[in-house]
PDB file of C-alpha atoms and ligand atoms in Angstrom:
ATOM      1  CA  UNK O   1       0.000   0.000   0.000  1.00  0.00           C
ATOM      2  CA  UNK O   2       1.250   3.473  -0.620  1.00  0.00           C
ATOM      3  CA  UNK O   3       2.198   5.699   2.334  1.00  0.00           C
ATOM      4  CA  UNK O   4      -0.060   8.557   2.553  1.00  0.00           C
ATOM      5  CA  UNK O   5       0.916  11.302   5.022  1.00  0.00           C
ATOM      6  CA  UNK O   6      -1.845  13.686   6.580  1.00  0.00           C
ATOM      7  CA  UNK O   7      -1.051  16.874   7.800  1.00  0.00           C
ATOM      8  CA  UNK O   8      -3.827  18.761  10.314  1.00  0.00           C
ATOM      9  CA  UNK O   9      -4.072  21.458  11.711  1.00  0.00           C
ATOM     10  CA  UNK O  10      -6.945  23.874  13.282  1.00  0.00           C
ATOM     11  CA  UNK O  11      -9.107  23.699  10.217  1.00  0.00           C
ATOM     12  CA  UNK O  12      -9.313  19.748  10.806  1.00  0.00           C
ATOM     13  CA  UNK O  13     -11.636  20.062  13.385  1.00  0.00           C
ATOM     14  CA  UNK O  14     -13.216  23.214  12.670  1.00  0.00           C
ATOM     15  CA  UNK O  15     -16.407  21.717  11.240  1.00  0.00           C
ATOM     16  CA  UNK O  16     -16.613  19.597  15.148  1.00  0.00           C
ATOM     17  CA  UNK O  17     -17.124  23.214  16.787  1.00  0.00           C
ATOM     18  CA  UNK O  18     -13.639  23.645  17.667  1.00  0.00           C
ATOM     19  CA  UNK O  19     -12.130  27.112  16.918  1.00  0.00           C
ATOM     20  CA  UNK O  20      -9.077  27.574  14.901  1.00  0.00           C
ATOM     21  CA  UNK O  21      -6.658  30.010  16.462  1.00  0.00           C
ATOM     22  CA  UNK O  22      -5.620  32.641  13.775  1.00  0.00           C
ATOM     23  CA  UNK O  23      -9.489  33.127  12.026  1.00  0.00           C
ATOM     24  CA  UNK O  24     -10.510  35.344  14.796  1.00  0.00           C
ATOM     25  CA  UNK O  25      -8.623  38.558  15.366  1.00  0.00           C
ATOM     26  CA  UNK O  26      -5.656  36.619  16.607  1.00  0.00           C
ATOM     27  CA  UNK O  27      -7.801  35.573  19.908  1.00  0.00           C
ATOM     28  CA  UNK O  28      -8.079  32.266  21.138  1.00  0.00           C
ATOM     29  CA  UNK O  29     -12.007  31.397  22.723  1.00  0.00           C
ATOM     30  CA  UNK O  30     -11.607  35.019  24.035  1.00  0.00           C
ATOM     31  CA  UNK O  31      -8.195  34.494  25.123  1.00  0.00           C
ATOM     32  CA  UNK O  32      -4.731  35.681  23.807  1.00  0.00           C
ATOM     33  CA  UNK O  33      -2.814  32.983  22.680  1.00  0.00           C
ATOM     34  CA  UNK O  34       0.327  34.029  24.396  1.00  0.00           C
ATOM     35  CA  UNK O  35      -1.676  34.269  28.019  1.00  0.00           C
ATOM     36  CA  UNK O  36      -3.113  30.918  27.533  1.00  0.00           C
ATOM     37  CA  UNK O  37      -0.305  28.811  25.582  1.00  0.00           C
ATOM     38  CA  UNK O  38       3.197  30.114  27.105  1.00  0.00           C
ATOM     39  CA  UNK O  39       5.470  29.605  30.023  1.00  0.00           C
ATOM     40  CA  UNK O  40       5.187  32.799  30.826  1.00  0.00           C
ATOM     41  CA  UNK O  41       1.208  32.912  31.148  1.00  0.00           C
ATOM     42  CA  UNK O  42       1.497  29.597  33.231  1.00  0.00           C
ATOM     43  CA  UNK O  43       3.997  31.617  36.064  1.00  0.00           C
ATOM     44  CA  UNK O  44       1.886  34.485  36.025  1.00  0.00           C
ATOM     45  CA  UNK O  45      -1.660  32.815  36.474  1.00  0.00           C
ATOM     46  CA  UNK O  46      -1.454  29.549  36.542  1.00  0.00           C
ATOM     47  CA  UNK O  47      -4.772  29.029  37.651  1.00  0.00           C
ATOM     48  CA  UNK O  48      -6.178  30.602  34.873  1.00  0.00           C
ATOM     49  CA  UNK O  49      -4.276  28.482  32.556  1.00  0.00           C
ATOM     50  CA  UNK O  50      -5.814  25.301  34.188  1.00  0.00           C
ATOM     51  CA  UNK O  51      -9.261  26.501  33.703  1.00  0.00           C
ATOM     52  CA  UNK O  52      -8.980  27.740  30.270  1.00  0.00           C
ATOM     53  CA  UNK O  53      -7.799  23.944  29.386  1.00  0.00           C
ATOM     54  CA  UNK O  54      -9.993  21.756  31.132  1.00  0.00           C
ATOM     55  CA  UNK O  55     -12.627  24.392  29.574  1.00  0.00           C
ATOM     56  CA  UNK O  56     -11.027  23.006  26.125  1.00  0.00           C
ATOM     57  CA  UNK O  57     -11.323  19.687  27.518  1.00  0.00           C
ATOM     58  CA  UNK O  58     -15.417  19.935  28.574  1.00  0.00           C
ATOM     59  CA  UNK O  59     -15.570  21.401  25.272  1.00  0.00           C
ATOM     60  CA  UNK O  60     -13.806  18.569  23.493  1.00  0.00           C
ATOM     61  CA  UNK O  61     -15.577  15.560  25.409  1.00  0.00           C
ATOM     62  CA  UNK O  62     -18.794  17.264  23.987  1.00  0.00           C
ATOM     63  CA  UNK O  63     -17.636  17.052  20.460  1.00  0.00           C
ATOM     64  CA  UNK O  64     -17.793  14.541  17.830  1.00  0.00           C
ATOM     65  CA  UNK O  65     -15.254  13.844  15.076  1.00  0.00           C
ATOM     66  CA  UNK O  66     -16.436  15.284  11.532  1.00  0.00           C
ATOM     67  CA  UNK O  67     -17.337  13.609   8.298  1.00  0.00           C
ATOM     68  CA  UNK O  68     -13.663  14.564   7.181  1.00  0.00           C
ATOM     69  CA  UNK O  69     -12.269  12.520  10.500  1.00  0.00           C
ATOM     70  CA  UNK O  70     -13.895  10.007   9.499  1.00  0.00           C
ATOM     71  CA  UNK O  71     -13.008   9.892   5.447  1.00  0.00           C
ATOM     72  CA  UNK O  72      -9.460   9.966   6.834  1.00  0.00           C
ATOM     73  CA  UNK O  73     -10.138   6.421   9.067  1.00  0.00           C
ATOM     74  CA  UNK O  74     -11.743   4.810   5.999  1.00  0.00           C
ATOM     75  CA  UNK O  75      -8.416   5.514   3.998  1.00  0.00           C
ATOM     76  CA  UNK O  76      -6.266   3.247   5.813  1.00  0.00           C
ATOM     77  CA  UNK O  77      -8.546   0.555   3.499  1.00  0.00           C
ATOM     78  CA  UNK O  78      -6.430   1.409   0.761  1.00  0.00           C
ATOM     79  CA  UNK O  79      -3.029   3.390   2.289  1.00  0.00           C
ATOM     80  CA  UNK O  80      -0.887   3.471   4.584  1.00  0.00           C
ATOM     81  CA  UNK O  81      -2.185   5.872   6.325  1.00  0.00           C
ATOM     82  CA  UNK O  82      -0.179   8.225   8.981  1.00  0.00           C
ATOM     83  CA  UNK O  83      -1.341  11.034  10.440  1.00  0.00           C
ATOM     84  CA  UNK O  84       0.675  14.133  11.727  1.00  0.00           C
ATOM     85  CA  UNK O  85      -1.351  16.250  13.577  1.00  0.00           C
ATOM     86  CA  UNK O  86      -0.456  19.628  15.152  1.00  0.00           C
ATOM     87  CA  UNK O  87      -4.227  19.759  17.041  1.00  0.00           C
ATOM     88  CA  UNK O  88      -4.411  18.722  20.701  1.00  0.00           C
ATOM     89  CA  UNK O  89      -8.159  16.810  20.347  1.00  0.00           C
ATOM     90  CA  UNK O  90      -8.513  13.216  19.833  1.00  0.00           C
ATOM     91  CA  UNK O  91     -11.049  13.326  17.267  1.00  0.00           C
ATOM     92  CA  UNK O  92      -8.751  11.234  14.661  1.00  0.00           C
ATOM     93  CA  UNK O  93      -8.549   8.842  16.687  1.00  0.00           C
ATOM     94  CA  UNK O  94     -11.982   9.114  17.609  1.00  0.00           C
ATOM     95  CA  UNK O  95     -12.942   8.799  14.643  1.00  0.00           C
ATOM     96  CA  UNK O  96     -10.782   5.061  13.945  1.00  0.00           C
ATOM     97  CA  UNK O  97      -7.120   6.747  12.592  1.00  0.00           C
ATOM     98  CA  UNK O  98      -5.403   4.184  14.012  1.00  0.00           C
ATOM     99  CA  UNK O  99      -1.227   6.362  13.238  1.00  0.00           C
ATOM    100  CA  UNK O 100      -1.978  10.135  14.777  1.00  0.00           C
ATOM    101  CA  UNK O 101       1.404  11.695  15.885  1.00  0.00           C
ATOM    102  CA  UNK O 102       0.537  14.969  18.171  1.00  0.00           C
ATOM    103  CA  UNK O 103       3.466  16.943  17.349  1.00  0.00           C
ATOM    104  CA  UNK O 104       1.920  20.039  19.854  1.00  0.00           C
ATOM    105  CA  UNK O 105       0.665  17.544  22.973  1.00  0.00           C
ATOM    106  CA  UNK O 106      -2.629  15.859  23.713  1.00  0.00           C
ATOM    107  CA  UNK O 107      -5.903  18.027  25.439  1.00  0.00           C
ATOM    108  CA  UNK O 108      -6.373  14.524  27.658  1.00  0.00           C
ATOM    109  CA  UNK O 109      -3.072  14.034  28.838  1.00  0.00           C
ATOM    110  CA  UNK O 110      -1.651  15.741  31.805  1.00  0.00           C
ATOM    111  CA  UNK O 111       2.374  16.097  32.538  1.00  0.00           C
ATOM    112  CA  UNK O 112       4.559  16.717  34.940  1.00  0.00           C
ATOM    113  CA  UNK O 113       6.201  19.990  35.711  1.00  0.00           C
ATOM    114  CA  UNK O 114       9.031  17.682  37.644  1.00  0.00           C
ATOM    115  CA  UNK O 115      12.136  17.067  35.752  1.00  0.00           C
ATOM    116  CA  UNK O 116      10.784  14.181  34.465  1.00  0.00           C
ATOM    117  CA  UNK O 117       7.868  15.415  32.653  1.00  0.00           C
ATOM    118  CA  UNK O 118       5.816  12.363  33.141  1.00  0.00           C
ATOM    119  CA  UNK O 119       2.771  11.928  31.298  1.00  0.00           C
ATOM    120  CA  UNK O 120      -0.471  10.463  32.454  1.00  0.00           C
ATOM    121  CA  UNK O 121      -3.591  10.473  30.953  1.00  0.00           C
ATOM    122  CA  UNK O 122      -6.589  12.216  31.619  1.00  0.00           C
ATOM    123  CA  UNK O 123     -10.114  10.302  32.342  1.00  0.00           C
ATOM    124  CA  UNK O 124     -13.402  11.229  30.899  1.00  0.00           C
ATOM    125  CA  UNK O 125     -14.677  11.470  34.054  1.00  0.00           C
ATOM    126  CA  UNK O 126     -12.509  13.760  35.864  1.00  0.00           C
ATOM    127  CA  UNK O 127     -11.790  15.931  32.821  1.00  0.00           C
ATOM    128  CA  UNK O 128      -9.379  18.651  35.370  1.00  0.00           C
ATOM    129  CA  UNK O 129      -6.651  19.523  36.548  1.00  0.00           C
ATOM    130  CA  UNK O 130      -6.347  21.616  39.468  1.00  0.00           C
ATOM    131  CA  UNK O 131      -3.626  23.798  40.926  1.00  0.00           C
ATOM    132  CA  UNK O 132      -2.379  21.528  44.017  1.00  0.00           C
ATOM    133  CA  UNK O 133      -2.852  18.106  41.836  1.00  0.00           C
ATOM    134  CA  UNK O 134       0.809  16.498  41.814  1.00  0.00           C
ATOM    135  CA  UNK O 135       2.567  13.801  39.976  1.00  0.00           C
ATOM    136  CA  UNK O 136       3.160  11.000  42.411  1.00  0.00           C
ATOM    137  CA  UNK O 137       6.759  12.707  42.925  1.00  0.00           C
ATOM    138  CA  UNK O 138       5.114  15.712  44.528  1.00  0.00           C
ATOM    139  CA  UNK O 139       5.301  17.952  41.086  1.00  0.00           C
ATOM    140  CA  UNK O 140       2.021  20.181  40.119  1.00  0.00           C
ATOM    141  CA  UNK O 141       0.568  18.842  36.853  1.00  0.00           C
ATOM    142  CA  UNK O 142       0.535  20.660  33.748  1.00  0.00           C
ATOM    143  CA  UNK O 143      -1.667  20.310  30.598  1.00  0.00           C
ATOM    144  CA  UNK O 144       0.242  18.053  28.168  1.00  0.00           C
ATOM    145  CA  UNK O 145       0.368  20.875  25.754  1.00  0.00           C
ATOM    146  CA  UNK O 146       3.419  22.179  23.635  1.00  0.00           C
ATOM    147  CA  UNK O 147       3.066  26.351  24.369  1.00  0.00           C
ATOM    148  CA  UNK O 148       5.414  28.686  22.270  1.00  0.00           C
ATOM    149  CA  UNK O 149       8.862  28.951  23.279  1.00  0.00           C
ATOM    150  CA  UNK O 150       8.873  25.421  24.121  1.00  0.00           C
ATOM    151  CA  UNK O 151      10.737  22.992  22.166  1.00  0.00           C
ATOM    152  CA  UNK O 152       8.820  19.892  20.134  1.00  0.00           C
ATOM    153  CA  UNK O 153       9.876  16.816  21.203  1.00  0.00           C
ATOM    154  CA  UNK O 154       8.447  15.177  18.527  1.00  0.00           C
ATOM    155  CA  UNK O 155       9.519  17.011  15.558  1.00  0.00           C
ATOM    156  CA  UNK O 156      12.537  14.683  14.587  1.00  0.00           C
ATOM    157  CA  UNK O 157       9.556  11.473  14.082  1.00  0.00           C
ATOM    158  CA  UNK O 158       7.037  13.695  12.212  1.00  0.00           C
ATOM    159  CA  UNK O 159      10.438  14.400   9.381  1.00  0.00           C
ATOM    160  CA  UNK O 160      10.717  10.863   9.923  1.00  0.00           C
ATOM    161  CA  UNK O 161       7.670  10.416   8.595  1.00  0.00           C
ATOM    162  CA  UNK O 162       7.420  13.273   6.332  1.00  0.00           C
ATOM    163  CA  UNK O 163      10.566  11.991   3.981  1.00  0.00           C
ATOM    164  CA  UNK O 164       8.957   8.572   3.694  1.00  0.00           C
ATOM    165  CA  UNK O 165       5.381   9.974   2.051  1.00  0.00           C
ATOM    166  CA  UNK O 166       5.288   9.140  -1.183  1.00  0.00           C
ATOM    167  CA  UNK O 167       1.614  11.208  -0.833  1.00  0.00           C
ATOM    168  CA  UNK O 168       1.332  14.026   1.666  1.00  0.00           C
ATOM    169  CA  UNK O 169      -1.835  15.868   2.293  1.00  0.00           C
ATOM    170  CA  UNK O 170      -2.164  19.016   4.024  1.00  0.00           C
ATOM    171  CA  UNK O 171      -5.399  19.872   5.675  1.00  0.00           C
ATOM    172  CA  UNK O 172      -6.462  23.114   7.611  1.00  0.00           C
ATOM    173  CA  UNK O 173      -3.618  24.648   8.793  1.00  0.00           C
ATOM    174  CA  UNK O 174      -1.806  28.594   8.370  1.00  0.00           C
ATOM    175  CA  UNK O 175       1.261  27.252   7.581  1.00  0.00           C
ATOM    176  CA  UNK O 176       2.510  30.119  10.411  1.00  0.00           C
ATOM    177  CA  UNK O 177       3.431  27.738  13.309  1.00  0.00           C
ATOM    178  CA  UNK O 178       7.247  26.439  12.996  1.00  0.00           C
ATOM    179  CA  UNK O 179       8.486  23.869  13.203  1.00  0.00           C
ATOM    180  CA  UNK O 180       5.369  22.001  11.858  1.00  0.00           C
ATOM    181  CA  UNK O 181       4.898  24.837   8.725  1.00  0.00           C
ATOM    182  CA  UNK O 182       7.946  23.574   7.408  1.00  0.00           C
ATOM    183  CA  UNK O 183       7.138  19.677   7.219  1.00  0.00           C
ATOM    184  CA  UNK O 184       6.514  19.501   3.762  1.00  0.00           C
ATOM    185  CA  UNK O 185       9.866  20.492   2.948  1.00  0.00           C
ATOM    186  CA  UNK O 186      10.972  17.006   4.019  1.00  0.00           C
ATOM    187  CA  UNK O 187       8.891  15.465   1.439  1.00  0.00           C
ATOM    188  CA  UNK O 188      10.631  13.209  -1.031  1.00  0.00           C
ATOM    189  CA  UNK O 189      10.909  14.077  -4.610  1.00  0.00           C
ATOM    190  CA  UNK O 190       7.963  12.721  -6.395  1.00  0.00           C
ATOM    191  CA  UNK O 191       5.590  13.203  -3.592  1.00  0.00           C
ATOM    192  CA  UNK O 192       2.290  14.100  -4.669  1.00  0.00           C
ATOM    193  CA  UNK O 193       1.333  17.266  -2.459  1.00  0.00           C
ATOM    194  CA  UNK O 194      -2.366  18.435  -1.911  1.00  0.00           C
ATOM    195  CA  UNK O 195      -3.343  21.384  -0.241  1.00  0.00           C
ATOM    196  CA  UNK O 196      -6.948  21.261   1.623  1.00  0.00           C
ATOM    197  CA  UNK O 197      -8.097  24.620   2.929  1.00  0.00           C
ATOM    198  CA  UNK O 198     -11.232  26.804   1.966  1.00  0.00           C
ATOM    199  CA  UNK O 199      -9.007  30.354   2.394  1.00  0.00           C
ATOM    200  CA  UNK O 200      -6.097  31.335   0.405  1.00  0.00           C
ATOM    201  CA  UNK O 201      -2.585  30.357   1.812  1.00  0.00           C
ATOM    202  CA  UNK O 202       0.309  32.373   0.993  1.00  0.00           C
ATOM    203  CA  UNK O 203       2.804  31.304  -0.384  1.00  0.00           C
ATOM    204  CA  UNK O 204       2.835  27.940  -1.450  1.00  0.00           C
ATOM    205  CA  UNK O 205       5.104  26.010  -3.870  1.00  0.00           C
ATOM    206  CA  UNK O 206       3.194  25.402  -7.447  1.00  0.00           C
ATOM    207  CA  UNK O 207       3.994  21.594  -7.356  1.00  0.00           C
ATOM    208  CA  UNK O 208       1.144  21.595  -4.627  1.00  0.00           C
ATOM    209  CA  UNK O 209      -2.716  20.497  -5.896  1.00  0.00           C
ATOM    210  CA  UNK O 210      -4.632  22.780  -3.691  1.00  0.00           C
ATOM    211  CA  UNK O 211      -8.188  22.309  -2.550  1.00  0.00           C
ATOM    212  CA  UNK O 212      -9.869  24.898  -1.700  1.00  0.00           C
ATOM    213  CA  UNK O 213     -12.385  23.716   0.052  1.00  0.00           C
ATOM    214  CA  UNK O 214     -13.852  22.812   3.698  1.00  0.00           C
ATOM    215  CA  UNK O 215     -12.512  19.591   5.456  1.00  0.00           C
ATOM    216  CA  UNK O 216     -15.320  17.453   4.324  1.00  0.00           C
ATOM    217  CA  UNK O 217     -15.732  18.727   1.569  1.00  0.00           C
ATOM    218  CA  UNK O 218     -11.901  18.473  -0.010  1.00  0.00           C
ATOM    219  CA  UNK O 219     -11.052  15.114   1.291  1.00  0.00           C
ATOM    220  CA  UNK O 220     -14.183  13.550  -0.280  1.00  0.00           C
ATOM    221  CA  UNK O 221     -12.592  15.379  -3.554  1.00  0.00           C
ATOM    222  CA  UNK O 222      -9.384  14.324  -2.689  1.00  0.00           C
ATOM    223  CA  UNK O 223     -10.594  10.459  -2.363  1.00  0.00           C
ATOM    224  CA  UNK O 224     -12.973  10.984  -5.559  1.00  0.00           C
ATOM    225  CA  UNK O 225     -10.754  12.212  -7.896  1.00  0.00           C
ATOM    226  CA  UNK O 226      -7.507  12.495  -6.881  1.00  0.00           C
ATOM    227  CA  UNK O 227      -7.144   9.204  -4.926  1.00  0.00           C
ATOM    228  CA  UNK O 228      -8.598   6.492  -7.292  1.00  0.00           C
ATOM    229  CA  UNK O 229      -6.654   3.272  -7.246  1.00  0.00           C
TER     230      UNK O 229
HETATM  231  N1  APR I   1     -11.723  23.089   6.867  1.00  0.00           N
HETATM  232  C1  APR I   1     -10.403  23.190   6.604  1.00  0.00           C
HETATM  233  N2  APR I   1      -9.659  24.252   6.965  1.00  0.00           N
HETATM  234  C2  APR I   1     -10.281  25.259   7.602  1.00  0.00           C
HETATM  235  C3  APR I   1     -11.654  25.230   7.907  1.00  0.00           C
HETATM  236  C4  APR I   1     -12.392  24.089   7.490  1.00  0.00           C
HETATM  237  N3  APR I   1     -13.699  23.949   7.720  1.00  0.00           N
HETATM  238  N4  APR I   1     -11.961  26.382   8.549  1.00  0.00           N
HETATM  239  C5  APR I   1     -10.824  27.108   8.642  1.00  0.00           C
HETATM  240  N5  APR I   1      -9.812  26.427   8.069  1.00  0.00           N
HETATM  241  C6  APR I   1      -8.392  26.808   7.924  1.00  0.00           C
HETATM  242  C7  APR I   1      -8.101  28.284   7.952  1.00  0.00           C
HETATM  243  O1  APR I   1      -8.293  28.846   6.657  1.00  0.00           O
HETATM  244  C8  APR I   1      -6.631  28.300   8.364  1.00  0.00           C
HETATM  245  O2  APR I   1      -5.766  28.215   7.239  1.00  0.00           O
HETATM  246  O3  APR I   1      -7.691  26.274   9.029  1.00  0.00           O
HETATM  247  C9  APR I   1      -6.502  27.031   9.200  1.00  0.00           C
HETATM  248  C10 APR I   1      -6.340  27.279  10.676  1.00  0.00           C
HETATM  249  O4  APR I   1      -5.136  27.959  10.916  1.00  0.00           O
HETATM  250  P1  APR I   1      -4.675  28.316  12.396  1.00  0.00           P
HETATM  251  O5  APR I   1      -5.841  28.853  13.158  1.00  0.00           O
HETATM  252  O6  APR I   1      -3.467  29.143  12.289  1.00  0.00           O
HETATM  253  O7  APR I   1      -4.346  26.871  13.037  1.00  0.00           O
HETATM  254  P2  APR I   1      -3.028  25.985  12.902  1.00  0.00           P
HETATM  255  O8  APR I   1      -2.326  26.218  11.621  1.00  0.00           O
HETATM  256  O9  APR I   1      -3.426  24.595  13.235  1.00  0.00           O
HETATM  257  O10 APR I   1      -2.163  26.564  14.098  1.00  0.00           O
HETATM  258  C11 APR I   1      -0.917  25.985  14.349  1.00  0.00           C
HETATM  259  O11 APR I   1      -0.639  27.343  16.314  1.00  0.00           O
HETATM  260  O12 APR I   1      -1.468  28.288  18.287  1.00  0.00           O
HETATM  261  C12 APR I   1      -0.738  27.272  17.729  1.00  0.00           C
HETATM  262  O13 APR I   1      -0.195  25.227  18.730  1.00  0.00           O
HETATM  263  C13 APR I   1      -1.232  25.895  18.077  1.00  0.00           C
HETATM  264  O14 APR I   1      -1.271  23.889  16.751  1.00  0.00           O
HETATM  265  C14 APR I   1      -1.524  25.273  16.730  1.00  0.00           C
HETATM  266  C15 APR I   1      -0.589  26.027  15.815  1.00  0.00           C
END
């Protein structure tokens, strides 16, 4: 089977109620991103951090993975499917993806702030963390979430991954975040590149077949007429 690489982002999960970060005045669910999803905002209110996350997390437990989720699971019929994803939910594998790389942490997972940086995950039914909840070494958990500034631990698998596509599909995503944004660079010559996304990104090398359409939409093109065996 040919290995097909999926690139997500924001726009992935759009159509599942979940806001993208850039398509609204550069606020995040009221939030600035950099008060929310930094170091810096975790030492100066950490409190408010939590809350704002296991908001995300209520949120996320109430939504359900979107027709394009779930076009994505039914392609591992026919590919080798692996997915990179740069969004925190689970709705891939929700939805049955059964290769989902989180390059920028996990919304159900909590970590350590030890020196360790344990992670454990998160139950459905106690969807919080709260300031005083500790590791069993005595550290305060954290979400499980990579904020700017902070290095991407899993950056060297997702090149990996990248440079063995011999299709990559990009779906719902700026292209302003690095190290993720430059991804595709690692593709292999001879890659087939497509570009999902229903606004206009910047920017992009010709070689790439873009999409421009919704989620959904695009990846039901993509498997109609772009993807016949
Ligand atoms: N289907 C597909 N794409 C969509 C849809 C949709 N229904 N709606 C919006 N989009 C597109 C937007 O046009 C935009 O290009 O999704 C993209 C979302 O871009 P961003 O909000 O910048 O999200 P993303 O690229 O995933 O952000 C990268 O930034 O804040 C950090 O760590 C966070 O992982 C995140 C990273």
């Amino acid at each position: 089977m040919k290995k097909l690489v999926v690139l997500t982002g924001a726009g992935m999960s759009a159509e599942s109620g979940i806001s993208t970060f850039r398509d609204s005045n550069g606020l995040w669910e009221n939030h600035r991103v950099e008060d929310v999803a930094s170091p810096e905002g975790w030492y100066k209110d950490m409190e408010m951090v939590l809350d704002f996350y296991n908001q995300r997390r209520a949120q996320l437990i109430d939504c359900t993975p979107n027709a394009g989720h779930q076009l994505l699971a039914e392609l591992e019929a026919d590919f080798d499917v692996q997915i990179v994803t740069q969004n925190v939910d689970n709705l891939h594998e929700r939805a049955g993806s059964s290769n989902v790389l989180h390059l920028h942490g996990e919304l159900m997972k909590a970590r350590s702030t030890g020196s360790g940086g344990e992670v454990y995950d998160i139950t459905h039914s106690q969807p919080i963390i709260k300031k005083g909840d500790l590791c069993p070494k005595g550290f305060q958990l954290r979400p499980h979430i990579v904020w700017f500034g902070e290095a991407v631990p899993e950056i060297e698998n997702a090149i990996r991954i990248v440079q063995r596509a011999e299709i990559l599909v990009i779906i719902g995503t700026s292209l302003k975040v690095y190290p993720a944004a430059s991804l595709m660079n690692y593709a292999p010559q001879g890659c087939l590149i497509y570009l999902i996304d229903p606004n206009e990104i910047s920017n992009l090398p010709s070689s790439i077949t873009v999409i421009r359409k919704g989620a959904s939409e695009g990846i039901l093109e993509l498997k109609t007429k772009y993807l016949k065996q």
